[in-house]
mmCIF file of C-alpha atoms in Angstrom:
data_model
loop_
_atom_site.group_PDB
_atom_site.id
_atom_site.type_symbol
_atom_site.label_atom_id
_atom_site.label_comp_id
_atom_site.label_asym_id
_atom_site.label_seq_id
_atom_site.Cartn_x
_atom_site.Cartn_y
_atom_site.Cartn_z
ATOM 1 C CA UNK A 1 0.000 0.000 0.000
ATOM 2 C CA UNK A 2 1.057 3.614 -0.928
ATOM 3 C CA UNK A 3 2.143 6.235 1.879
ATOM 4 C CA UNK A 4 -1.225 7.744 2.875
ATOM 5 C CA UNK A 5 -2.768 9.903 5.145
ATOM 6 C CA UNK A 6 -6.489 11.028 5.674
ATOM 7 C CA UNK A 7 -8.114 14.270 6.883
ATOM 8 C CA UNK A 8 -11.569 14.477 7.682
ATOM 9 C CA UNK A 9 -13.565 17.305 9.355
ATOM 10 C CA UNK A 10 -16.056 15.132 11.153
ATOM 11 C CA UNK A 11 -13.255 13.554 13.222
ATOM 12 C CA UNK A 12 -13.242 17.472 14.870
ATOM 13 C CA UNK A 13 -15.306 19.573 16.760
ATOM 14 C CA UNK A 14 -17.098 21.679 14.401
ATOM 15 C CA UNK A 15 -15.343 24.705 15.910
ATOM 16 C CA UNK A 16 -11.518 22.789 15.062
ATOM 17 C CA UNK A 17 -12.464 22.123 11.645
ATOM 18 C CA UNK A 18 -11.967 25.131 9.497
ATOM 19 C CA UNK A 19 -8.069 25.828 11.214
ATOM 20 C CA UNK A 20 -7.382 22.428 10.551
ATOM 21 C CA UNK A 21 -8.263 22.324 7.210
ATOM 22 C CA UNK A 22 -6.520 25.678 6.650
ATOM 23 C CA UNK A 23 -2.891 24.282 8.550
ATOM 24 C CA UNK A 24 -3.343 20.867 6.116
ATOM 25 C CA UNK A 25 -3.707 22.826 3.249
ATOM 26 C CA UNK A 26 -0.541 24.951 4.331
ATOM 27 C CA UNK A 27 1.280 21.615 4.644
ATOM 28 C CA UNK A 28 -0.004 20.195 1.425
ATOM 29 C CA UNK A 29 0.317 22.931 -0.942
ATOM 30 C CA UNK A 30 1.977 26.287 0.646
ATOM 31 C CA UNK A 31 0.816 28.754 3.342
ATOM 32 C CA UNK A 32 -2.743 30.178 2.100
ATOM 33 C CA UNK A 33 -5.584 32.281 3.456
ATOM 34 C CA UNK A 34 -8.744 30.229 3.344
ATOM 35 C CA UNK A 35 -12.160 31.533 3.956
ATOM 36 C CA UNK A 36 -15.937 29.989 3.514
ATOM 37 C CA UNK A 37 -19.199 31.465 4.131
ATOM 38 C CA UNK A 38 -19.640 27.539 5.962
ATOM 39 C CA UNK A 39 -16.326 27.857 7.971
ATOM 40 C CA UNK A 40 -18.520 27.400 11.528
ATOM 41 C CA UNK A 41 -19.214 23.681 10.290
ATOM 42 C CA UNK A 42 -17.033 22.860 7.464
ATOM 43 C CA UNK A 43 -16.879 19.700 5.684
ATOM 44 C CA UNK A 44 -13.992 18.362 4.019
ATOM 45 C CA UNK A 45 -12.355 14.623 3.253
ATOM 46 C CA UNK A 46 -9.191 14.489 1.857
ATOM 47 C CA UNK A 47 -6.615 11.463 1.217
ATOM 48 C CA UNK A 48 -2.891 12.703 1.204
ATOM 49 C CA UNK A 49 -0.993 10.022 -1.284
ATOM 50 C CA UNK A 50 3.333 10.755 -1.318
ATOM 51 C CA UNK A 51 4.508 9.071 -4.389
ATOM 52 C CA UNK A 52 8.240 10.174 -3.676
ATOM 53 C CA UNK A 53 8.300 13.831 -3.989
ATOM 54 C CA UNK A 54 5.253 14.179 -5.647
ATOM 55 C CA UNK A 55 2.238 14.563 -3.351
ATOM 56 C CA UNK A 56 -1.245 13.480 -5.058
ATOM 57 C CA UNK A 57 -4.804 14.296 -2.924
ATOM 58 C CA UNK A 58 -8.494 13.382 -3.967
ATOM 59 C CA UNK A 59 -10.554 15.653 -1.314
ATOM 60 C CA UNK A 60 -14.287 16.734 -1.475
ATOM 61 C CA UNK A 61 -14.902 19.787 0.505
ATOM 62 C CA UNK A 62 -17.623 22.575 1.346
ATOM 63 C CA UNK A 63 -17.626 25.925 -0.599
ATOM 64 C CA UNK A 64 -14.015 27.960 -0.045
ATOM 65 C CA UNK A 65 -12.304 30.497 -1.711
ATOM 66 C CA UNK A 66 -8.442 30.028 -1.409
ATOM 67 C CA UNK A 67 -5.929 32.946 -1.036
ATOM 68 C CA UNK A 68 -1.906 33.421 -1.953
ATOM 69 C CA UNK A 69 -1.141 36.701 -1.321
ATOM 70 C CA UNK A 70 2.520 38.433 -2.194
ATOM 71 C CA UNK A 71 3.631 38.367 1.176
ATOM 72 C CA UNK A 72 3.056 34.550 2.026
ATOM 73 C CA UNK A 73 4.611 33.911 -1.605
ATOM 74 C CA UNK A 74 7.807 36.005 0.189
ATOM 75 C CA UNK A 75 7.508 34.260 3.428
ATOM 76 C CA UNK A 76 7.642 30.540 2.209
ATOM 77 C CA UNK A 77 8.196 29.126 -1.191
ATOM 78 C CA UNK A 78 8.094 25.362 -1.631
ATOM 79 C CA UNK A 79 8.642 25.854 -5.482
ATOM 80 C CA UNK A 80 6.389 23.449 -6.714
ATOM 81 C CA UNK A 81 3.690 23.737 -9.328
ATOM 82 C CA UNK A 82 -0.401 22.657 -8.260
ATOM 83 C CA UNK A 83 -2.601 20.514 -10.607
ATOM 84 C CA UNK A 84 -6.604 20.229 -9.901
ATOM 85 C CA UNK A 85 -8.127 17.772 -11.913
ATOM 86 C CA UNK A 86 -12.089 19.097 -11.581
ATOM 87 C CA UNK A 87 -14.510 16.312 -10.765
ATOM 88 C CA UNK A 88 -17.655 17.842 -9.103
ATOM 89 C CA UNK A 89 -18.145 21.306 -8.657
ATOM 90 C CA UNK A 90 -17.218 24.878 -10.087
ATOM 91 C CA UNK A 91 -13.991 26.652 -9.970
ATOM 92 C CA UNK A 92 -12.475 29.818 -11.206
ATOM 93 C CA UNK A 93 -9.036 31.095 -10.655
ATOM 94 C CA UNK A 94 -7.240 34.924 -10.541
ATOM 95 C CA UNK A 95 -4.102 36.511 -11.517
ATOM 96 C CA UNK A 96 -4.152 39.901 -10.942
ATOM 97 C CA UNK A 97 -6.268 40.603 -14.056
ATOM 98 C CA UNK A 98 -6.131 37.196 -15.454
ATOM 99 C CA UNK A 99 -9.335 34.981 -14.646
ATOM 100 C CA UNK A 100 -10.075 31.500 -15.615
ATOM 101 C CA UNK A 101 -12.820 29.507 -15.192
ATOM 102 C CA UNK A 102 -12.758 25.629 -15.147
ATOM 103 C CA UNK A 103 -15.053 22.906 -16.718
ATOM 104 C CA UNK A 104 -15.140 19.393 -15.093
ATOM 105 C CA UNK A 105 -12.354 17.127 -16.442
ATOM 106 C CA UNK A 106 -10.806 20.361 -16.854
ATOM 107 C CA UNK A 107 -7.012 20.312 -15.105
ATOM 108 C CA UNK A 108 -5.916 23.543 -13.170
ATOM 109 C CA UNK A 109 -2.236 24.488 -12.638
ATOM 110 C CA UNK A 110 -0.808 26.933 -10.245
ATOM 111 C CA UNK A 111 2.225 27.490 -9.327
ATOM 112 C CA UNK A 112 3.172 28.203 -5.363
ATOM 113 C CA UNK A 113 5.776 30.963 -6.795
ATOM 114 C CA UNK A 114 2.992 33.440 -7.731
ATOM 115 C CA UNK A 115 0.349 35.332 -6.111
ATOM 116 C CA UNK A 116 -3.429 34.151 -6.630
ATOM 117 C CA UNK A 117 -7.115 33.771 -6.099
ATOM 118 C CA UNK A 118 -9.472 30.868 -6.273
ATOM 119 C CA UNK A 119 -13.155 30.226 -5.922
ATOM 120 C CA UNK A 120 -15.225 27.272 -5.850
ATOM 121 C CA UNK A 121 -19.033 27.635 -6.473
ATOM 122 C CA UNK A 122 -21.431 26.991 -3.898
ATOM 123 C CA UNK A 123 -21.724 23.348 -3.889
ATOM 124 C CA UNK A 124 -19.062 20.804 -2.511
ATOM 125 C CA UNK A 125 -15.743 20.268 -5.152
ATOM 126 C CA UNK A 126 -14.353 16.909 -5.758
ATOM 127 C CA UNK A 127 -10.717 17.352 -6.996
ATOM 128 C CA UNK A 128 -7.805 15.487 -7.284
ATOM 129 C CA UNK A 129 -4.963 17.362 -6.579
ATOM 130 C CA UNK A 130 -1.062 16.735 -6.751
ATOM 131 C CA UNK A 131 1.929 18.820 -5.596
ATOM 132 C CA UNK A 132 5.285 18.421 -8.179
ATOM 133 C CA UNK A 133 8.519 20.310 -7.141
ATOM 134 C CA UNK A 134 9.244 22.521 -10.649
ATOM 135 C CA UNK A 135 12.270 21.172 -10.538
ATOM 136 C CA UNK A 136 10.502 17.462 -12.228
ATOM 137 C CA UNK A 137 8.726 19.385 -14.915
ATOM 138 C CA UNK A 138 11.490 18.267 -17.510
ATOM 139 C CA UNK A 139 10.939 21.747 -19.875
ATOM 140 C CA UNK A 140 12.994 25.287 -19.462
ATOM 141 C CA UNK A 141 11.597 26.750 -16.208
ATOM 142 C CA UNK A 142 10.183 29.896 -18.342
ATOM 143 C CA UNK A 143 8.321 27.809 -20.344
ATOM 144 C CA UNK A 144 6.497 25.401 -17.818
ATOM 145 C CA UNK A 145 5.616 28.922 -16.362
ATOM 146 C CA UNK A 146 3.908 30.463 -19.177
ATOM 147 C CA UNK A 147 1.744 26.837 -18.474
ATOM 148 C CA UNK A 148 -0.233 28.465 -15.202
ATOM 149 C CA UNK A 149 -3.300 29.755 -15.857
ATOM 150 C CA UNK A 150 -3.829 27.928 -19.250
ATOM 151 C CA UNK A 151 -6.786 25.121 -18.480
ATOM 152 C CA UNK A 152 -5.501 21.371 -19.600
ATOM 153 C CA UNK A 153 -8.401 19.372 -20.664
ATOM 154 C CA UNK A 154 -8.722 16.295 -19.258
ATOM 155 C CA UNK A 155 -11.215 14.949 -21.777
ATOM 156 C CA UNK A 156 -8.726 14.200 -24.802
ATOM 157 C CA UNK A 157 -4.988 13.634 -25.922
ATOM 158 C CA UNK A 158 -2.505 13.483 -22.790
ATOM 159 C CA UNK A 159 -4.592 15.322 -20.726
ATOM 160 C CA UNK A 160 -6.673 12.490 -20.996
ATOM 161 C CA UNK A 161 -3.949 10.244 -20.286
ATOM 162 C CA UNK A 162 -2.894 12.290 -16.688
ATOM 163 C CA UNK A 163 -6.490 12.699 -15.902
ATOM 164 C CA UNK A 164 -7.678 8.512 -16.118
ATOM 165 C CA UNK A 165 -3.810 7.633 -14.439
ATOM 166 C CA UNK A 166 -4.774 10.179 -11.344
ATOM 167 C CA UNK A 167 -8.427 8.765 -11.395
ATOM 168 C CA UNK A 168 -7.513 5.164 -11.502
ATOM 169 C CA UNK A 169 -4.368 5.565 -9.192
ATOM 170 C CA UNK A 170 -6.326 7.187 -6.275
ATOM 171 C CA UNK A 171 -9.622 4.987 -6.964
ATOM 172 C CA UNK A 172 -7.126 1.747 -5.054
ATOM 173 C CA UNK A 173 -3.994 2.254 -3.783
ATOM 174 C CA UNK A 174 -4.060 -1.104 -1.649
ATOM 175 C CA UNK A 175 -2.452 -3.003 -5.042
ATOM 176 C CA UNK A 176 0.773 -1.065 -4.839
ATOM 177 C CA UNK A 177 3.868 -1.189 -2.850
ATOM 178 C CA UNK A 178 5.377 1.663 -0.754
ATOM 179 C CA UNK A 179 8.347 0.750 -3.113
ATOM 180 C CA UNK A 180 6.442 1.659 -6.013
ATOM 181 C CA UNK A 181 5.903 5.609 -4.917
ATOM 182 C CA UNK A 182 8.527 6.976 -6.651
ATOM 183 C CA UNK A 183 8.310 5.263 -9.537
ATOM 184 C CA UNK A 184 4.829 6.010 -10.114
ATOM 185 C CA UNK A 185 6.060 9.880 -8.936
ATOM 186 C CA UNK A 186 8.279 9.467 -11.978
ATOM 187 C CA UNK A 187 5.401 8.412 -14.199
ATOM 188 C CA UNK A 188 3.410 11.482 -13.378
ATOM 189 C CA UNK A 189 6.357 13.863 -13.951
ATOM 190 C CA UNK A 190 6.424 12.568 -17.489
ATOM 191 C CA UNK A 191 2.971 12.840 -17.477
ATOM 192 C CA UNK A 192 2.519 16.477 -16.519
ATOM 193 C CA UNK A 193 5.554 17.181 -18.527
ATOM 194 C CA UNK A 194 4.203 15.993 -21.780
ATOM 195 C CA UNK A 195 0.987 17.609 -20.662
ATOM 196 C CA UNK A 196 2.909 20.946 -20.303
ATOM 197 C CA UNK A 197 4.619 20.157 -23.589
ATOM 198 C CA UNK A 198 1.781 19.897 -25.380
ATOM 199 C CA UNK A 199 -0.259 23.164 -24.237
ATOM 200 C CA UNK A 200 3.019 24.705 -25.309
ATOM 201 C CA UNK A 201 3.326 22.917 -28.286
ATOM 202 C CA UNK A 202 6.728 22.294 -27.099
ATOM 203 C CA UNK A 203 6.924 18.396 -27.678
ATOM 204 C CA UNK A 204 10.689 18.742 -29.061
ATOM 205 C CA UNK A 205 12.390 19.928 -25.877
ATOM 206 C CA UNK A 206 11.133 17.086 -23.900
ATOM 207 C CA UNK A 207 13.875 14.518 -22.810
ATOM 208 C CA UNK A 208 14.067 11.359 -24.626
ATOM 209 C CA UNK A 209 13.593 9.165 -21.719
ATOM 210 C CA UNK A 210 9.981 11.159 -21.020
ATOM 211 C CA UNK A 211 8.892 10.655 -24.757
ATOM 212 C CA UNK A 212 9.623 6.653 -24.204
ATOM 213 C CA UNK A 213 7.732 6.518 -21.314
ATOM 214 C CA UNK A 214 5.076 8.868 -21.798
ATOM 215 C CA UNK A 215 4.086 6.897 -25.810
ATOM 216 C CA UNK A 216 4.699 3.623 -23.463
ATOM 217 C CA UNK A 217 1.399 4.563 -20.978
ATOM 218 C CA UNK A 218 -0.545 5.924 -24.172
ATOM 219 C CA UNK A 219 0.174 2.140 -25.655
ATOM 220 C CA UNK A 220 -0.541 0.143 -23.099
ATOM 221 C CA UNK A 221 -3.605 2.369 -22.863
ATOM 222 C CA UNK A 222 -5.109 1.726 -26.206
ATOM 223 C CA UNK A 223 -3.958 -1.952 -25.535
ATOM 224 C CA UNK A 224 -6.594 -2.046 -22.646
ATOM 225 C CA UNK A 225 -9.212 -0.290 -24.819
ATOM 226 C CA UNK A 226 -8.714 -2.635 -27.679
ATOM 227 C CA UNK A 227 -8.184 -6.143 -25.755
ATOM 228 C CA UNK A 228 -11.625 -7.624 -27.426
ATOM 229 C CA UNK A 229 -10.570 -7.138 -30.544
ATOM 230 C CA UNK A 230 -8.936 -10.431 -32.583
ATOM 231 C CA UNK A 231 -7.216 -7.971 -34.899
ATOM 232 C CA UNK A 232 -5.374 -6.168 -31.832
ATOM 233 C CA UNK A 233 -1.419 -7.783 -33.079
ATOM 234 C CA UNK A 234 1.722 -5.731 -32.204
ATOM 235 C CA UNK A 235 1.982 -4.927 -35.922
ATOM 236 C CA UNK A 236 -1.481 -3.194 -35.641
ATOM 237 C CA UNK A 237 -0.326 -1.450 -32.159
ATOM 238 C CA UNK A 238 2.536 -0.184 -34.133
ATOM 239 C CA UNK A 239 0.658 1.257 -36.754
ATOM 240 C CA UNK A 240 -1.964 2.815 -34.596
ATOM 241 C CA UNK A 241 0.731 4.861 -32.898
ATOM 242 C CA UNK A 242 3.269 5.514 -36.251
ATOM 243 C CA UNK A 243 5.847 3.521 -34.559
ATOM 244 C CA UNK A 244 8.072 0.810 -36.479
ATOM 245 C CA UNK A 245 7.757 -2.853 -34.944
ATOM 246 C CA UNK A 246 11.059 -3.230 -33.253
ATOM 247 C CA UNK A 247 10.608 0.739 -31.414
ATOM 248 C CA UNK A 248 7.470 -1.241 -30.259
ATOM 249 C CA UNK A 249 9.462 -4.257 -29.243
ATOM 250 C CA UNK A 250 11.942 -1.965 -27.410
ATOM 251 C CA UNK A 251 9.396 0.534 -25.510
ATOM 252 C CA UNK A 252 8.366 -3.050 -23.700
ATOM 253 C CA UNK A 253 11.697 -4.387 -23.043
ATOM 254 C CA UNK A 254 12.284 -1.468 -21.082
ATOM 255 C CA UNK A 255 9.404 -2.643 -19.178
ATOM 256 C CA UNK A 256 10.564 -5.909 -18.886
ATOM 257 C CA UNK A 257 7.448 -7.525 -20.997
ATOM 258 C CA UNK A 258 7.038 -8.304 -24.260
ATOM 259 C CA UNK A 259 4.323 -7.022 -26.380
ATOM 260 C CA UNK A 260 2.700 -10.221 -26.894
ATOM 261 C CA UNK A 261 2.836 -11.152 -22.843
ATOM 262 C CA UNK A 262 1.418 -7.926 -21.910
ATOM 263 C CA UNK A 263 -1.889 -8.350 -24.529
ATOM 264 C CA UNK A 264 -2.309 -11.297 -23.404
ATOM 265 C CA UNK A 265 -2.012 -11.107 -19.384
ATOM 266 C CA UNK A 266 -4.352 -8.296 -19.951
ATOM 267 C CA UNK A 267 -6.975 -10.415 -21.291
ATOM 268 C CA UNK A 268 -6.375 -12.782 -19.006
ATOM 269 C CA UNK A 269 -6.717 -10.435 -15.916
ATOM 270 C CA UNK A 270 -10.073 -9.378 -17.375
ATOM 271 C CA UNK A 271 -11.516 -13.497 -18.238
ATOM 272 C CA UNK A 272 -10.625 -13.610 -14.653
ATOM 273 C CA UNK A 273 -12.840 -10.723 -13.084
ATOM 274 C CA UNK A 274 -15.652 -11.944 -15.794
ATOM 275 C CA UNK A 275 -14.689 -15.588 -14.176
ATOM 276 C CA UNK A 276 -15.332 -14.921 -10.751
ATOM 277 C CA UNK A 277 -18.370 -12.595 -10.898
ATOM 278 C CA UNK A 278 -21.517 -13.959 -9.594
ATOM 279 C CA UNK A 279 -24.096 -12.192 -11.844
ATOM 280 C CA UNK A 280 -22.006 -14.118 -15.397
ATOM 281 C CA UNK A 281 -22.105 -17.296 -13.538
ATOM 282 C CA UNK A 282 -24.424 -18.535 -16.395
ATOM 283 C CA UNK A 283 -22.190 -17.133 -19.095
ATOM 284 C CA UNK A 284 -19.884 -20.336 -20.847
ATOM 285 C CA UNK A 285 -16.492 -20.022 -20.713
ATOM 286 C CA UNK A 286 -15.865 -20.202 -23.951
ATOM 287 C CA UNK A 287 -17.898 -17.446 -24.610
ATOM 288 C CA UNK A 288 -16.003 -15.461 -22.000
ATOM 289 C CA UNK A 289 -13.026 -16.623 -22.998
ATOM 290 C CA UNK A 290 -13.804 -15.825 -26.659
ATOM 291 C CA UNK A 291 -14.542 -12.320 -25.915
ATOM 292 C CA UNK A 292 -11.909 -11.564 -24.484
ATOM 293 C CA UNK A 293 -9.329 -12.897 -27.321
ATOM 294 C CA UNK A 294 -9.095 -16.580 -26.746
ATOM 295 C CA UNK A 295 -10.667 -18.216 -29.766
ATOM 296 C CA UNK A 296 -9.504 -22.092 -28.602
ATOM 297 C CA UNK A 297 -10.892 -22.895 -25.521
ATOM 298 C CA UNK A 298 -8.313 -25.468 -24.810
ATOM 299 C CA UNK A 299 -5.313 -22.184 -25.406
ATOM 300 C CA UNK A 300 -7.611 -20.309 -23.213
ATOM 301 C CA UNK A 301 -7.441 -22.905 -20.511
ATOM 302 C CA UNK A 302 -3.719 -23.937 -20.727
ATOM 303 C CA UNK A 303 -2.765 -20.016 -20.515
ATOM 304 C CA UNK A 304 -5.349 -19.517 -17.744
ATOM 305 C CA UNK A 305 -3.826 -22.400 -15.540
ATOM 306 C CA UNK A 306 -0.302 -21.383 -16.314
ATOM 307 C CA UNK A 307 -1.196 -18.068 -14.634
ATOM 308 C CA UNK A 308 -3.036 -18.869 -11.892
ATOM 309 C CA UNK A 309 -2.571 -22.256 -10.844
ATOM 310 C CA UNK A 310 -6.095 -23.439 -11.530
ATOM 311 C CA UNK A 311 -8.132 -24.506 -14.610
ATOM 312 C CA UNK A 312 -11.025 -21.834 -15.305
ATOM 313 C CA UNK A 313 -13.974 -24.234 -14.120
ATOM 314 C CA UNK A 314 -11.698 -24.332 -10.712
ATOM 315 C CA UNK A 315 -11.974 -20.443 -10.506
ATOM 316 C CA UNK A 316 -15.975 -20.420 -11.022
ATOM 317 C CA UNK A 317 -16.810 -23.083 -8.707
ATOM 318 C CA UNK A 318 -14.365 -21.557 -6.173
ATOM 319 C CA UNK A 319 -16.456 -17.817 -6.366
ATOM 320 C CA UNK A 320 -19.581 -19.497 -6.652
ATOM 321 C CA UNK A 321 -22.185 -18.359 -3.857
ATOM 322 C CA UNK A 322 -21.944 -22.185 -2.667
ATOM 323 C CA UNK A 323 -18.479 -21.422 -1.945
ATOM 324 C CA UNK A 324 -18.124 -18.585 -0.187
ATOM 325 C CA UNK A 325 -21.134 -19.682 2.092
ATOM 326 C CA UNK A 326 -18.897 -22.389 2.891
ATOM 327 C CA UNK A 327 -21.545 -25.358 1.538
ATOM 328 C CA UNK A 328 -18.056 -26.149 -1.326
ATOM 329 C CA UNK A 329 -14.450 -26.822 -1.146
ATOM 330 C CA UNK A 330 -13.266 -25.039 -3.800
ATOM 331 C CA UNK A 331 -9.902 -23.516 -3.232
ATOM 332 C CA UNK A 332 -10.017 -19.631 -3.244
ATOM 333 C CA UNK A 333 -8.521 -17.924 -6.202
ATOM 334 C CA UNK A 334 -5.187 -17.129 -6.861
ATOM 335 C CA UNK A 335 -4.200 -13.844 -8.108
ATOM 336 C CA UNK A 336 -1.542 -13.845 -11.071
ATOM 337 C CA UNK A 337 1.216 -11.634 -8.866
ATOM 338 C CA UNK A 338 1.237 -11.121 -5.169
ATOM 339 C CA UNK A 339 0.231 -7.711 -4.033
ATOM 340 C CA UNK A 340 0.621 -6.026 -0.509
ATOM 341 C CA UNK A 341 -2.821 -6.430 1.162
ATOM 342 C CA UNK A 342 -5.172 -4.006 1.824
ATOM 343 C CA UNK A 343 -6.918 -2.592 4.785
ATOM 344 C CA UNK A 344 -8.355 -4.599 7.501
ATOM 345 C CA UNK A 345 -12.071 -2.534 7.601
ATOM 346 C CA UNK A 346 -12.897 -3.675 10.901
ATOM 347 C CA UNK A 347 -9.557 -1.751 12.192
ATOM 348 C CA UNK A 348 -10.438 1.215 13.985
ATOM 349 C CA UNK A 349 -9.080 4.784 13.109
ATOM 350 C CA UNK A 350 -7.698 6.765 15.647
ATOM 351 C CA UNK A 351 -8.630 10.333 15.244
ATOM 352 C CA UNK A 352 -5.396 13.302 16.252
ATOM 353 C CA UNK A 353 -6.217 16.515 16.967
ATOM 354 C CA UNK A 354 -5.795 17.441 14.091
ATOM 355 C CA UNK A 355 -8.418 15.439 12.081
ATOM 356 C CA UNK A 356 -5.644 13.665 10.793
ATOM 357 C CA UNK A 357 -5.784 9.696 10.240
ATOM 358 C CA UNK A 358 -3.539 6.424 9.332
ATOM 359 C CA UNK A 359 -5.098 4.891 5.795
ATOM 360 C CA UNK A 360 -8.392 2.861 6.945
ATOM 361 C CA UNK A 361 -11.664 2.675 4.928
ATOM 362 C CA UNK A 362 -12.469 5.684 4.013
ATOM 363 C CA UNK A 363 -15.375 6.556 1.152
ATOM 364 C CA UNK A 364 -14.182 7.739 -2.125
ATOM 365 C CA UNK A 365 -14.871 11.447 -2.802
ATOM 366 C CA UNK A 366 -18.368 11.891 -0.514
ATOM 367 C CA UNK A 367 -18.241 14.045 2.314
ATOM 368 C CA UNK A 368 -19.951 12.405 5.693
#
């Protein structure tokens, strides 16, 4: 599981809650002035998630207009730029006489080095937000700059491809390893870099090594998208993406998986969720197996075992409601890799004064 840390209001009396909110946020971002017309009973949730030196946070919270005036920008200066990816809500944002407004999937970025204003409407805002020092953003500083203020959409091209990575990443952290932070930290530097890159139409001063990576995530990306179709061949991946076959081949042996393995491990993962679902119980496997690439049911079955110890059949009967009421024997499934476990929910959270809490079940972007 990923470093994480969780604020929520409701852990504090009401009268704690808006200076609470107000230190985290000086923690998380840089010192600010906050103020809300709902500051005698706020409401806020928000999951704190290092990935190395990058800092990503989903949060919901009430109605709040967030201040960084000249002199706090003098006083402390963290040098790092701020990304909002809008989920729920309204926001608009001030520089002086610069003022944007933001759409939802719309990303914002600020930067802690400059002086601004920023409003949400009245309803609660569902964000994700991350923290990168400057220093990641692999462009000339006084070009990333000119980035601020200019809305990234988050509904197309690598917008797109930050926006579903934050939303997936922070949807389940409990797969990953505490090892893994800074690498994924890395992959969201590339990320926001080819973002930047591309508001600025700037692609050619990006370092090689962020190019590989970034056109690695967009493949593996339209692999997923593409995994029913029989005609989905590394040959078509390569053409889809104006890529020769062996810069293919070599963009996955940097990964240390080969083209082939990775199509097909993906289809595998996803006959395995259809597999072990109750309500497609009466589904065939063939069938499932067939939609998902696996034409032969007797490949299908010899690539399923070899993955997770167990015929398909053993899988079903295993998940079946029989099963897990305990009336079968089946053995429990076994997952392809070995992944650091979750939660326990029935551990209780311990509350600190601050409202701030140790990962534990917490629900996803609702404030309670």
């Amino acid at each position: 599981m990923l470093p994480e840390s969780v604020f929520r209001s409701l852990d504090l009396p009401p009268g704690d809650r808006f200076d609470a909110w107000t230190e985290r946020m000086g923690r998380t971002h840089a010192p600010l002035e906050l103020s809300s017309d709902r500051a005698a009973d706020y409401r806020v949730h928000q999951r704190l998630i290092g990935l190395g030196d990058v800092t990503v946070w989903p949060a919901t919270f009430d109605s709040l207009v967030f201040r960084r005036t000249p002199k706090l920008v003098r006083q402390s200066d963290p040098e790092v730029y701020h990304l909002s990816l809008l989920l729920r809500g309204e926001g608009r944002a001030t520089w002086g006489r610069q003022e944007v407004t933001y759409q939802l999937s719309d990303i914002h970025v600020n930067s802690s080095s400059r002086s601004w204003d920023i409003f949400t409407g009245a309803d609660p805002v569902t964000i994700v937000g991350m923290e990168i020092p400057r220093a990641l953003v692999a462009l000339p500083e006084s070009r990333a700059d000119q980035v601020v203020g200019r809305p990234i959409s988050g509904r197309e091209g690598v917008g797109a491809l930050l926006s579903q990575f934050l939303v997936n990443l922070t949807a389940d952290t409990c797969p990953y390893q505490p090892q893994d932070a800074p690498r994924l930290g890395t992959v969201v530097a590339d990320l926001v870099t080819a973002a930047f890159a591309h508001t600025l139409d700037a692609d050619p001063l990006m370092p090689p090594e962020a190019h590989d990576r970034t056109l690695t995530l967009r493949i593996k990306a339209f692999v997923r998208r593409h995994l029913a179709d029989p005609e989905l061949t590394p040959a078509a991946i390569a053409a889809a993406h104006h890529v020769s076959r062996s810069r293919l081949y070599a963009l996955f042996r940097a990964e240390g998986v080969g083209v082939a393995a990775y199509i097909r491990d993906q289809r595998l993962e996803r006959a395995h969720r259809d597999l072990a679902d109750p309500a497609l119980r009466a589904e065939p496997i063939h069938s499932i197996a067939a939609r998902w690439g696996f034409p032969r049911p007797a490949d299908f079955t010899r690539a399923f075992r070899t993955a997770y110890g167990m015929p398909p059949s053993e899988l079903r009967a295993a998940c079946s409601p029989e099963a897990a009421g305990g009336a079968a024997g089946g053995r429990p499934p076994r997952s392809p890799a070995p992944s650091t476990p979750g939660p326990d929910p029935d551990r209780p959270v311990r509350p600190s004064a601050r409202g701030e809490r140790i990962r534990g079940p917490v629900p996803r972007g609702t404030l309670r």
